[in-house]
PDB file of C-alpha atoms and ligand atoms in Angstrom:
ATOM      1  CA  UNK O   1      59.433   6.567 -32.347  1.00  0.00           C
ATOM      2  CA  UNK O   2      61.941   9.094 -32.898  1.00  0.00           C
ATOM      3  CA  UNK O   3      65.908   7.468 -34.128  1.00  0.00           C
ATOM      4  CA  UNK O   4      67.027  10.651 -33.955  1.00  0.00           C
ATOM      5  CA  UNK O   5      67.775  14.083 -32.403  1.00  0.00           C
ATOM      6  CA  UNK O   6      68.933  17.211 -33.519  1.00  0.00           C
ATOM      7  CA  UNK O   7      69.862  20.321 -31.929  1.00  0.00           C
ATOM      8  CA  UNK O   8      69.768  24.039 -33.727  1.00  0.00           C
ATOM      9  CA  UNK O   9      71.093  26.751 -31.572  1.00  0.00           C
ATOM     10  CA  UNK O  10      69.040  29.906 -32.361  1.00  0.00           C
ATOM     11  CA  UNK O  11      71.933  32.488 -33.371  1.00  0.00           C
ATOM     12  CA  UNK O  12      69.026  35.341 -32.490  1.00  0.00           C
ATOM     13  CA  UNK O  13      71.535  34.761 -28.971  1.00  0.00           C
ATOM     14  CA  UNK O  14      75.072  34.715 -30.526  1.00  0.00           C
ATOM     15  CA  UNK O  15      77.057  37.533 -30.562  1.00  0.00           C
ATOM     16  CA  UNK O  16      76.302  39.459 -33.920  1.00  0.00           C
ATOM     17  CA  UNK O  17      79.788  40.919 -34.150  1.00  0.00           C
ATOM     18  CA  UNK O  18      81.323  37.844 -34.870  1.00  0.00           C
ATOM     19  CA  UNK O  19      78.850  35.507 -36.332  1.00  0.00           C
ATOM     20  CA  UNK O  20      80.431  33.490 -38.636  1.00  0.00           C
ATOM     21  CA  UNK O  21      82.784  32.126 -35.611  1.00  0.00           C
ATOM     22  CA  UNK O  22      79.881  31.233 -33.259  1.00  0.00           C
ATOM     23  CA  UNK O  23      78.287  29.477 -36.113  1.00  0.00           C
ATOM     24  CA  UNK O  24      81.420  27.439 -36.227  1.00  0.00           C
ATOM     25  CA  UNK O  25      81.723  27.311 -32.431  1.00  0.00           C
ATOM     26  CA  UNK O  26      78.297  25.631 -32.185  1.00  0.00           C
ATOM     27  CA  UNK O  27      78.870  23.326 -35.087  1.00  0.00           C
ATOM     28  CA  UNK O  28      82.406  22.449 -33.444  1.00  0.00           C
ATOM     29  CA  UNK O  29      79.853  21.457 -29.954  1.00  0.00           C
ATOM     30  CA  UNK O  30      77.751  18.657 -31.938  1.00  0.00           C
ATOM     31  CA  UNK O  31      75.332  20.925 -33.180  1.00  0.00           C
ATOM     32  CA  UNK O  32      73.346  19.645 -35.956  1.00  0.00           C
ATOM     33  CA  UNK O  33      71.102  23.047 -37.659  1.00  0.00           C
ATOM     34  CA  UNK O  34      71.554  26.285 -37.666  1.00  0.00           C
ATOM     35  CA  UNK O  35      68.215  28.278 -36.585  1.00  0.00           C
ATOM     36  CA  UNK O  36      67.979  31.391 -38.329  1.00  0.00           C
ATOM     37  CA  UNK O  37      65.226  33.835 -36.680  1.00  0.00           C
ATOM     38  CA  UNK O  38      63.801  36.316 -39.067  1.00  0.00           C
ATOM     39  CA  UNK O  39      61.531  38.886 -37.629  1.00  0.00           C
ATOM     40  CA  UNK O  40      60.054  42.267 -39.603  1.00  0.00           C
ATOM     41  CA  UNK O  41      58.607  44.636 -36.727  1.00  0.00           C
ATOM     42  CA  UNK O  42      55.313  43.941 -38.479  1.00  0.00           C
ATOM     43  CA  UNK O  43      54.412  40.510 -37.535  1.00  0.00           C
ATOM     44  CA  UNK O  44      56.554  40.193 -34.260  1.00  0.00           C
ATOM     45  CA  UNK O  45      57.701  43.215 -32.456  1.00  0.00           C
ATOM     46  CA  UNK O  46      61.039  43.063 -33.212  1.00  0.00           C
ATOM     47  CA  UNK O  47      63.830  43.286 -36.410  1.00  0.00           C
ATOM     48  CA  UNK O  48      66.680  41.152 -37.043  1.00  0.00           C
ATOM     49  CA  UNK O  49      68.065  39.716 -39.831  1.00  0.00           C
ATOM     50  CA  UNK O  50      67.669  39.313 -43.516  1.00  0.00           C
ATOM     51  CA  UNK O  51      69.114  37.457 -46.918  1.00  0.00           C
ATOM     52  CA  UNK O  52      72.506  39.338 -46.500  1.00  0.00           C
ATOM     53  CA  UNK O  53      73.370  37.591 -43.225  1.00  0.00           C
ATOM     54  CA  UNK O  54      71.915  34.245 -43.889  1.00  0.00           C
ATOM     55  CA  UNK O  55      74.511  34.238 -47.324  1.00  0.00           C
ATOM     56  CA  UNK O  56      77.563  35.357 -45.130  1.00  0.00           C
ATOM     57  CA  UNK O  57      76.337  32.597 -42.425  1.00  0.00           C
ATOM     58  CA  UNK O  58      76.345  30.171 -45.217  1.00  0.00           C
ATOM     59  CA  UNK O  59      80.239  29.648 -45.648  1.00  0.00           C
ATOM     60  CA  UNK O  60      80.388  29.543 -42.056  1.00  0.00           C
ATOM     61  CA  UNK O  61      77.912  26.376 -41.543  1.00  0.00           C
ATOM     62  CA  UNK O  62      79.756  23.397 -42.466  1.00  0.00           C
ATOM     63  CA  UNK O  63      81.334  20.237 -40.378  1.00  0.00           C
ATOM     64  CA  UNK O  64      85.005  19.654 -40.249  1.00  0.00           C
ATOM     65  CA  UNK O  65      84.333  17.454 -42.677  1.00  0.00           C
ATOM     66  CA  UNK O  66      83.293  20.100 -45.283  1.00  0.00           C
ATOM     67  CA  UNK O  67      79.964  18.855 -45.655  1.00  0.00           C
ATOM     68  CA  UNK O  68      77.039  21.611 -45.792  1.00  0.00           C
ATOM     69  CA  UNK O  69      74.959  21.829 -41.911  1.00  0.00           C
ATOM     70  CA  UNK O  70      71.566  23.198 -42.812  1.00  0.00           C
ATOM     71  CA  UNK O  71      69.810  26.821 -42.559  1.00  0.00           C
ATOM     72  CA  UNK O  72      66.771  26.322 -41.067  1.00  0.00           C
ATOM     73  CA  UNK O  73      64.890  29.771 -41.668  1.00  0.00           C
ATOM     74  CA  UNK O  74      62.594  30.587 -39.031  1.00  0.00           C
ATOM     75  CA  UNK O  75      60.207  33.340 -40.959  1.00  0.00           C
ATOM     76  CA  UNK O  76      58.543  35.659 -38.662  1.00  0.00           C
ATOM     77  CA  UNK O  77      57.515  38.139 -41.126  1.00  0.00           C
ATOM     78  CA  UNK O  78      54.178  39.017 -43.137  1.00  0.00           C
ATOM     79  CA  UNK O  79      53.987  39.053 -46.419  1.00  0.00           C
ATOM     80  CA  UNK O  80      56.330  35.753 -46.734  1.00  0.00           C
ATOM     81  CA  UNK O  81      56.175  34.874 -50.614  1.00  0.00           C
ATOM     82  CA  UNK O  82      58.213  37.491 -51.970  1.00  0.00           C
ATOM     83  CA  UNK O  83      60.829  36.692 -49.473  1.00  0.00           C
ATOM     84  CA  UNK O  84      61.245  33.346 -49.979  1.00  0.00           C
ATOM     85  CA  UNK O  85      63.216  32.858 -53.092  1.00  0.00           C
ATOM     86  CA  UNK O  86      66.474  35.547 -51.757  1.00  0.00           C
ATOM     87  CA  UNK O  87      66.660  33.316 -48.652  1.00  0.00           C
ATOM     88  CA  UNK O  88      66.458  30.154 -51.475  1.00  0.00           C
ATOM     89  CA  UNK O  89      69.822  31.966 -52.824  1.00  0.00           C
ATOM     90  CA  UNK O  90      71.204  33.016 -49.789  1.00  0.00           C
ATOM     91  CA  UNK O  91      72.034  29.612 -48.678  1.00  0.00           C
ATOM     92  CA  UNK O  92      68.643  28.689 -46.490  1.00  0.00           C
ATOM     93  CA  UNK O  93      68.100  24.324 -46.758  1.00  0.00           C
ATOM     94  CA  UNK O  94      64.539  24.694 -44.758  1.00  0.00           C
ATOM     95  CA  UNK O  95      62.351  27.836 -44.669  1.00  0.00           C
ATOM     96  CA  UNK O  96      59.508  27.671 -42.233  1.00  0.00           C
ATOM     97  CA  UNK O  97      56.684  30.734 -42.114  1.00  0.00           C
ATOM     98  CA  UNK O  98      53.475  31.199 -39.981  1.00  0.00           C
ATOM     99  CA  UNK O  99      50.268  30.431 -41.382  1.00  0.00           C
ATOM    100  CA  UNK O 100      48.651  33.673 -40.437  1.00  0.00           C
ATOM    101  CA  UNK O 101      51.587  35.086 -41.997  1.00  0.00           C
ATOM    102  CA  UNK O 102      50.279  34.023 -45.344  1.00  0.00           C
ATOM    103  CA  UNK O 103      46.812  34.808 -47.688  1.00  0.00           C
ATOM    104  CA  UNK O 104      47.553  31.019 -49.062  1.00  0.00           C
ATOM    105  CA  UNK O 105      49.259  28.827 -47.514  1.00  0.00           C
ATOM    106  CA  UNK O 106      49.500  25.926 -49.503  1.00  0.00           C
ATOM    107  CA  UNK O 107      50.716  28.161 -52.486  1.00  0.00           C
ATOM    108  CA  UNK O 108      53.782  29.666 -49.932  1.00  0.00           C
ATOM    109  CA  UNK O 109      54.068  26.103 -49.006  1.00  0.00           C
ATOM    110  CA  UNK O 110      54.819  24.990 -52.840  1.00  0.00           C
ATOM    111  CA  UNK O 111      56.969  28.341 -53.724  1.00  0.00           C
ATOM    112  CA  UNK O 112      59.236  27.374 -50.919  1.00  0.00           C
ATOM    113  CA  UNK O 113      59.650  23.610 -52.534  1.00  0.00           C
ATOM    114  CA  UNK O 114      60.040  24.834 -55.921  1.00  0.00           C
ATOM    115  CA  UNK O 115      62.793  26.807 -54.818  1.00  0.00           C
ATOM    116  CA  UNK O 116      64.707  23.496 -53.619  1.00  0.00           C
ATOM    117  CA  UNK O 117      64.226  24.290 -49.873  1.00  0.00           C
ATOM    118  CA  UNK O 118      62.453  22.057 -47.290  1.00  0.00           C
ATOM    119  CA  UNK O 119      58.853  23.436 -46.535  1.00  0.00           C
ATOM    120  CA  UNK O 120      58.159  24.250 -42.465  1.00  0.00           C
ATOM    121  CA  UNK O 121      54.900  25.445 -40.592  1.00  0.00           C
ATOM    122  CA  UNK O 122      54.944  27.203 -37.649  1.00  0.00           C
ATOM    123  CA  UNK O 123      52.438  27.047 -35.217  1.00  0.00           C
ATOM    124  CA  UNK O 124      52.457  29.985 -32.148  1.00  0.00           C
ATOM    125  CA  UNK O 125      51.076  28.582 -29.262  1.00  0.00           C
ATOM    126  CA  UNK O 126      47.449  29.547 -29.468  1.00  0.00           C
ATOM    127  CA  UNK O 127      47.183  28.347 -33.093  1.00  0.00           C
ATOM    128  CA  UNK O 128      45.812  25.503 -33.936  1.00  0.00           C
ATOM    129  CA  UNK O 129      47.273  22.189 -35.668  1.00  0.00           C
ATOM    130  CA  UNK O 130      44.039  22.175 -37.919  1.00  0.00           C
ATOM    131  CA  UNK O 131      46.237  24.237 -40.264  1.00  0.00           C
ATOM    132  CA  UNK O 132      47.851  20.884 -41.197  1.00  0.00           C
ATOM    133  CA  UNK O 133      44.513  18.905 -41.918  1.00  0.00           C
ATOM    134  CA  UNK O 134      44.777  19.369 -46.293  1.00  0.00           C
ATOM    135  CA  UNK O 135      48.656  20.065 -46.348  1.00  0.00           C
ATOM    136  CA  UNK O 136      51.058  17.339 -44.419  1.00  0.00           C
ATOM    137  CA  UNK O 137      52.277  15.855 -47.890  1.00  0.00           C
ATOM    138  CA  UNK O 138      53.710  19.626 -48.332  1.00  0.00           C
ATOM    139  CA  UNK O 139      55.117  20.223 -45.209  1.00  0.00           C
ATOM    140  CA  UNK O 140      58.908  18.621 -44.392  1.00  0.00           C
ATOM    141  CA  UNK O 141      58.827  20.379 -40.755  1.00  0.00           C
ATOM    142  CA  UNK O 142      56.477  21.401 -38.116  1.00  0.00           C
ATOM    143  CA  UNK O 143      57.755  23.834 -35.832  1.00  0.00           C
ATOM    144  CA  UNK O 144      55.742  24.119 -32.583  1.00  0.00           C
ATOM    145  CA  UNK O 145      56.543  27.415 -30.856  1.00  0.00           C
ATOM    146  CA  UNK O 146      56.996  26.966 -26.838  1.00  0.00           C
ATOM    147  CA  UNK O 147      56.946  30.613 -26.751  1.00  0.00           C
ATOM    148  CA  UNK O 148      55.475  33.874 -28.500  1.00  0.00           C
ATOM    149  CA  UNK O 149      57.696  35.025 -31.078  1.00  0.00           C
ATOM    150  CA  UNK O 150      59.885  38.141 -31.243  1.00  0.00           C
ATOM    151  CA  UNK O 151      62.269  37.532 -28.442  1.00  0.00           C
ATOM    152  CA  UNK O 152      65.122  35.075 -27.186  1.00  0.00           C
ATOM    153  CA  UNK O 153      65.110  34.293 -23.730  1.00  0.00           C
ATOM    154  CA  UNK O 154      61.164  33.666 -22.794  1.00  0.00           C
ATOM    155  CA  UNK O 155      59.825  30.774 -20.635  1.00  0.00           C
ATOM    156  CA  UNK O 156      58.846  27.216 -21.958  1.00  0.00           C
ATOM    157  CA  UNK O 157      54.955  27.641 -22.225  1.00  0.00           C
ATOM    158  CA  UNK O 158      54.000  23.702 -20.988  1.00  0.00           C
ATOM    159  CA  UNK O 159      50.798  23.869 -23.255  1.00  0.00           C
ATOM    160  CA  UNK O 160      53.451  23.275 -25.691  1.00  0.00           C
ATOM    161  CA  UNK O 161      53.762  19.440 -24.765  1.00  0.00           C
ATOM    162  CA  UNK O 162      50.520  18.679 -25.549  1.00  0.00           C
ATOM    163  CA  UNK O 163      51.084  20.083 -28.842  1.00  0.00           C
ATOM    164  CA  UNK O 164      53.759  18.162 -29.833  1.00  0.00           C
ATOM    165  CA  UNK O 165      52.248  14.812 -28.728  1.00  0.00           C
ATOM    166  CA  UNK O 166      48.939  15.959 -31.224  1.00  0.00           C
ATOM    167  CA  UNK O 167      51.623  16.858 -34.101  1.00  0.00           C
ATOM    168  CA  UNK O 168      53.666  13.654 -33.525  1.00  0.00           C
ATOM    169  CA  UNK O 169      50.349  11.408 -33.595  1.00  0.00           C
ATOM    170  CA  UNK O 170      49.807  13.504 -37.180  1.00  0.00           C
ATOM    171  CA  UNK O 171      53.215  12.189 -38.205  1.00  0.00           C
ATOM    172  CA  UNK O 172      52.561   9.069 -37.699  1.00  0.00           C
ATOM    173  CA  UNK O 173      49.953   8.457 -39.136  1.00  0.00           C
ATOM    174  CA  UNK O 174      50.989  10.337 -42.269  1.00  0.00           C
ATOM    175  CA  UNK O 175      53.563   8.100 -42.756  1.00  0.00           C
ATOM    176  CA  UNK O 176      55.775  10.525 -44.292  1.00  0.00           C
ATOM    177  CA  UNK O 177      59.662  11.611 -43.000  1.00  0.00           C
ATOM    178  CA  UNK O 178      58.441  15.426 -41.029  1.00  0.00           C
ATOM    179  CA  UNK O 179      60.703  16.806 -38.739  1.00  0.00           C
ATOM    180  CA  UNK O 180      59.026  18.178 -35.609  1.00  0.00           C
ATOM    181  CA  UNK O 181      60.587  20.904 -34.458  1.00  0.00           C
ATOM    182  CA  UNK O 182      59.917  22.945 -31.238  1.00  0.00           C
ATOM    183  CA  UNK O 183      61.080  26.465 -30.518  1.00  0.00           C
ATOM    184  CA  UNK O 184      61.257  28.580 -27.494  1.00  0.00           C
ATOM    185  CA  UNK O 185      62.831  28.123 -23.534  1.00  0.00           C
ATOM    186  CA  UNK O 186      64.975  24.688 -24.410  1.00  0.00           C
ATOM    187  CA  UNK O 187      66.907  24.207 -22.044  1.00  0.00           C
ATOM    188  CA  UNK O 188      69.018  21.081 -20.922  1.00  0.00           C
ATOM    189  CA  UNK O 189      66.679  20.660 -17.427  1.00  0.00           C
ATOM    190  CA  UNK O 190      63.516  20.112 -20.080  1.00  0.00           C
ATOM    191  CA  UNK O 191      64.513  18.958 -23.330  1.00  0.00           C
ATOM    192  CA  UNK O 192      64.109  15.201 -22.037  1.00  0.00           C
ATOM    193  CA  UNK O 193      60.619  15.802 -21.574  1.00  0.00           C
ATOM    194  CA  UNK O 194      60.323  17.541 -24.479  1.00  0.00           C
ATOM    195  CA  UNK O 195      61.641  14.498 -26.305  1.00  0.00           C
ATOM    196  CA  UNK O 196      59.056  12.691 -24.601  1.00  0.00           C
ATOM    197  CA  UNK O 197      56.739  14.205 -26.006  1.00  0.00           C
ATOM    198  CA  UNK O 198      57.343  13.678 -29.540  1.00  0.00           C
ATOM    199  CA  UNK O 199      59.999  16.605 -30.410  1.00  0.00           C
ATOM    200  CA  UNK O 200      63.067  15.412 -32.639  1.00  0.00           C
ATOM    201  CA  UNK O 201      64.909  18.953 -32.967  1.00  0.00           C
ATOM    202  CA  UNK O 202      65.007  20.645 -30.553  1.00  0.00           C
ATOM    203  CA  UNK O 203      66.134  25.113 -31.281  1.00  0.00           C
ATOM    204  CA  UNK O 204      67.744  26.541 -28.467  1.00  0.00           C
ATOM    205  CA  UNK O 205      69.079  30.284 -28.290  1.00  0.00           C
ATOM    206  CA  UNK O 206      69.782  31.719 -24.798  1.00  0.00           C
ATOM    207  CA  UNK O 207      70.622  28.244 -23.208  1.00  0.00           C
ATOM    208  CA  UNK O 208      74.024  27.454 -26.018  1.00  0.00           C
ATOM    209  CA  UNK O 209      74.876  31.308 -26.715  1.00  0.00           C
ATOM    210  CA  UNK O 210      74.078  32.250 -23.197  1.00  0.00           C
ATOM    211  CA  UNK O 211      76.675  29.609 -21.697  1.00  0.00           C
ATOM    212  CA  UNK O 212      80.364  29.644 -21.164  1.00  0.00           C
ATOM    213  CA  UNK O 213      80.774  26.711 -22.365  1.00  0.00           C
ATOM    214  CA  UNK O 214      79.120  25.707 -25.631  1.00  0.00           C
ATOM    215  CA  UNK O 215      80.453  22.079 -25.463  1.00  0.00           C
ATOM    216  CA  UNK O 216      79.641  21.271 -22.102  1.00  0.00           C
ATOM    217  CA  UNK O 217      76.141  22.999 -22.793  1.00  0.00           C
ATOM    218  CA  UNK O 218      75.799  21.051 -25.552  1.00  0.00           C
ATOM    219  CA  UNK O 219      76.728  17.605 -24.357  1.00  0.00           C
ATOM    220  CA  UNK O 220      74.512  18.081 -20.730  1.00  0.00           C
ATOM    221  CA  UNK O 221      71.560  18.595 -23.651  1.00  0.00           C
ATOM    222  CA  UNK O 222      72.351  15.272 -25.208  1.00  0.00           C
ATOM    223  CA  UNK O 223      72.740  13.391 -22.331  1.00  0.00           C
ATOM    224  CA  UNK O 224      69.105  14.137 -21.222  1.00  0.00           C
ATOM    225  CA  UNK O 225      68.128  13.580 -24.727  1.00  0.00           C
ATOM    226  CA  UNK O 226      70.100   9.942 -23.759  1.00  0.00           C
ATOM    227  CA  UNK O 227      67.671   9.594 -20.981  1.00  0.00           C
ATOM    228  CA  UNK O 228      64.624  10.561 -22.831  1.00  0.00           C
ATOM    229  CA  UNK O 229      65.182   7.229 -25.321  1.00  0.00           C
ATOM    230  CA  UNK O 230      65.533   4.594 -22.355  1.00  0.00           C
TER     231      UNK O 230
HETATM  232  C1  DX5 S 301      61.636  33.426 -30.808  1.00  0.00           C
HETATM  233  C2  DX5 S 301      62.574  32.711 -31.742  1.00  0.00           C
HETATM  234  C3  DX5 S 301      63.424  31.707 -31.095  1.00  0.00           C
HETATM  235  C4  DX5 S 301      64.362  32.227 -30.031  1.00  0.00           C
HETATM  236  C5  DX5 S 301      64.514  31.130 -29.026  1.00  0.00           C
HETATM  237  O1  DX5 S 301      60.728  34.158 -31.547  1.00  0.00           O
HETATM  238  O2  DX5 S 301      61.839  32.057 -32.769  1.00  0.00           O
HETATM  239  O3  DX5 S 301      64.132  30.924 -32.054  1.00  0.00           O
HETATM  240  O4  DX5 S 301      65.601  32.615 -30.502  1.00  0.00           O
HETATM  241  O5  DX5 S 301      65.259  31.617 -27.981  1.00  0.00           O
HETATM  242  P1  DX5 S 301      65.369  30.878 -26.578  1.00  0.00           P
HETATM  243  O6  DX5 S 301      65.936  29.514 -26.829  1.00  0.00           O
HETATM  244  O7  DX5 S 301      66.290  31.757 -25.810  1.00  0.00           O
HETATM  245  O8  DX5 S 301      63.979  30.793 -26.007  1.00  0.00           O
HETATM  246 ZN1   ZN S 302      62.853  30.600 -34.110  1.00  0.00          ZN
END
């Protein structure tokens, strides 16, 4: 099973006008990724962020330590090849895309390796893991989305759980070290049961940026993910 979790607050929630400080505010809570949400009015309804903001995040994302937390890129845009390499410069450690976002997607899948970053598919919720049948030695993360993309804030879609135990049975028996990610409606009342069912990083965007409190937000999510192990 799973040795361990991580959590990647969605900045798609923080407050845009000071970014680089609630990168470091959510780092400063435990937080383990940074989820970058990249959306072109074209393939989701909606337009946020590009290159430029993931390379003035990138200072921003490191531990006290001064080691590097990682970028994960969350592509929500169509074409994704030419994109791929400026986000490869700007800082990004993962880039993830959608495979109906792509004409070949295990050619997007290699681009994104060659250009030193870990390789994710994303899979909306009526799309179907069969993507995965001829590529899992390419892919370092699958991303199941518990929501439609575009927006922050949307309800946990429970088909989503069933998901996740298919893609962590297709983990397994690869053999092979793939993060499985899930994305949309986290929240600390169902991340243990998320866990249960086979997630190991868990992105959540209105539930840290949305709180008061990013610590205590933070820590009630690890304690259920605490509970989910026993
Ligand atoms: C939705 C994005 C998500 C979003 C999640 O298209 O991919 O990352 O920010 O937001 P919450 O956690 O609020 O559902
Ligand atoms: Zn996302």
């Amino acid at each position: 099973m799973t040795s361990q979790y991580r959590i990647a607050p969605s900045i798609l929630s923080a407050d845009f006008a000071c970014l680089g400080e609630e990168v470091r505010a959510v780092i400063n809570a435990g937080c383990d990724v940074i989820h970058f949400d990249v959306m072109d009015n074209h393939y989701v309804p909606n337009l946020t962020i590009g290159p430029l903001v993931c390379e003035a995040v990138r200072p921003h994302a490191k531990r006290a330590d001064g080691s590097a937390v990682p970028i994960d890129v969350h592509l929500m845009v169509k074409p994704v090849d030419r994109i791929v390499p400026d986000f490869a410069k700007a800082g990004a450690s993962i880039i993830s895309f959608h495979p109906e976002a792509t004409d070949h997607i295990d050619r997007t899948l290699g681009l994104i390796r060659e250009n030193g970053c870990k390789a994710g598919l994303v899979f909306n919720p009526a799309t179907p893991l069969s993507y995965l049948d001829y590529v899992m030695d390419k892919v370092d993360l699958i991303l199941i989305m518990s929501v439609n993309p575009g927006f922050g804030g949307q309800k946990f879609i429970p088909a989503a759980l069933t998901k996740l135990r298919e893609a962590r049975a297709r983990i397994e028996q690869s053999g092979r070290d793939i993060w499985l990610e899930v994305d949309g409606g986290v929240k600390a009342d169902n991340i243990a049961e998320i866990a249960r069912a086979g997630a190991d990083t868990f992105v959540a965007g209105s539930a840290i940026f949305g709180a008061n409190d990013y610590n205590a937000t933070v820590a009630a999510m690890r304690a259920e993910l605490a509970k989910a192990k026993s």
